[in-house]
Amino acid sequence: MPRDPSPESPPQEAWWRSAVMYQVYPRSFADGNGDGEGDLPGLRARLPYLAELGVDGIWISPWYPSPMADGGYDVSDFRDIHPMFGTLEDADAVVRDAHTLGLRVITDLVPNHTSDQHPWFQAALAAGPGSPERARYFFRDGQGESGERPPNNWISAFGGPAWTRITEPDGSPGQWYLHSFAPEQPDLDWSNHEVLSDFDDVLRFWFDRGIDGLRIDAAPAMGKKAGLPDADYGGVLQFRTVDWVDNPHWDVDTVHDVFRRWRALADSYGGDRVFVAEAVVNGAERLSRYLRPDEMHTAFNFPYMKSAWDADDLRAVIDATLEFFAPLGTASTWVLTSHDEIRPVTRYGRATTSSAFITDGEGEVSDLVLGTRRARAAALLMLALPGGAYIYQGEELGLPQVDDLPDEVLQDPMFARSGGQMRGRDGCRVPMPWSGAEPPFGFSPPGVQPWLPQPAAWSALTAEVEQDDPASMLSLYREALRLRREASGLHLTGLEWRAAPAGVLDFDRSSVLRCVVNLSRDAVPLTGRVLLSSMPLDGGALPPDTAVWLSRD
């Protein structure tokens, strides 16, 4: 059934507080025109699958025109659709059909930077130092006698310095511009009135087309300390933002002024539009600042997603989240993975099960049987927690990371910028396997090579194979989402911990449900009526790396 909270609905009934959203990476979801690239007609055709899965809506990664230097996160026009994906009319059709099926639609907004091919940046290159065109970005003179050194020591998320020097129109070495990510992604200056005003219009453009919300990419990057002082990275020249404190180019408090402006705009649409922040910051207290009543509605819980498969670590994050979010009257959004992260089946099968940085665990051999077992348990834990949740495409099929993609097909700028030291994120973006015994597995027509190659072993992991297998990952997700939807109050009530042995998480969700997760090495005794378990129980015991939902009636 479609959720349709009215503007007069009490806050606890707002749809986004409990929604389970499904992330679509459109290039890898479904190919509707047979060119090997996913697109909006392909997504539209697969919407019934998502409705049957039982999610409440979809989050679509960037669909804007882009040179694709960073998978679409380098936007050249914020008010159109990339021709690879279709047209604005195709986008309207996706939104219309999704709403008919009761699915909400959130799409990505990438406000920290533009593409270097955006008309604004091209105008800035053509204009001189001190011009209004350059004031939209961070152009600065370099250090050194002839300006040959970057303006400061800031680093890029993709490796190397966060500054690139330009050649001025007269051919002379010129100013430097800031890019927190790739050089093709110059940072906007969010203290500039023209930038603020133009993005007001961008928000209205998409809200007027019926979009239910926007996911704000790299939200903490949008604020920069005045004067752009050097950063103290503690000797670790990697973009480990979960460790940063008082960094001058990440999680700077001025960013909240922008979000308060946007919230006021969104609320003018009747209180039904939502913002979701991607804010990888240092702990729950810093994250909670993005969720004050006049800012973002929800935020991905990255401390939870990046935690190790360890009961103490997970409980600490859960407790901190509930402690800091409760006074704000907001709900957490739990998540296991995304288009930027190692897939859980692979990650949980490695010796390093945490994910503070993209290279954590890289090169380690993964026990995919163990990883699958843990990923199943992690799914039940996530979906039992109070608040909303996000599922990344293929997570419901138990897809592993593709670690052995040939170098020549890799497209993530991390790979090139790091000199091959970081494989990047392409391994979690391999196209979905839908049906059939060999690639392209129904993603594209037979004989068409998808933009990234799929492993032959995925023949056992297609949606077609899993849909009729009661023991499959897909069946587990469908049943968990059904129970979650039908258990009245499950997504709104609080959490109460029970005493449990070391390595075990055991909590009640009011009078609705009890969730027990065994992360220890030994089976633990269990009593109660089983609603759903991630793996078969061992008589009256819960085996290691297994989760169970028990009825409390």
Coordinates of C-alpha atoms in Angstrom, one line a residue, residues 31 33-36 440 442-449:
D31 CA 19.5 -2.5 -19.4
N33 CA 17.7 -0.7 -24.6
G34 CA 20.3 -3.4 -25.0
D35 CA 23.5 -1.3 -25.1
G36 CA 25.1 -3.0 -22.1
P440 CA 24.7 -11.2 -19.1
G442 CA 19.1 -11.0 -18.2
F443 CA 20.7 -7.6 -17.4
S444 CA 21.2 -7.1 -21.1
P445 CA 19.9 -9.1 -24.1
P446 CA 21.9 -12.3 -24.9
G447 CA 25.2 -11.6 -26.6
V448 CA 25.5 -8.0 -25.2
Q449 CA 28.5 -7.5 -22.9

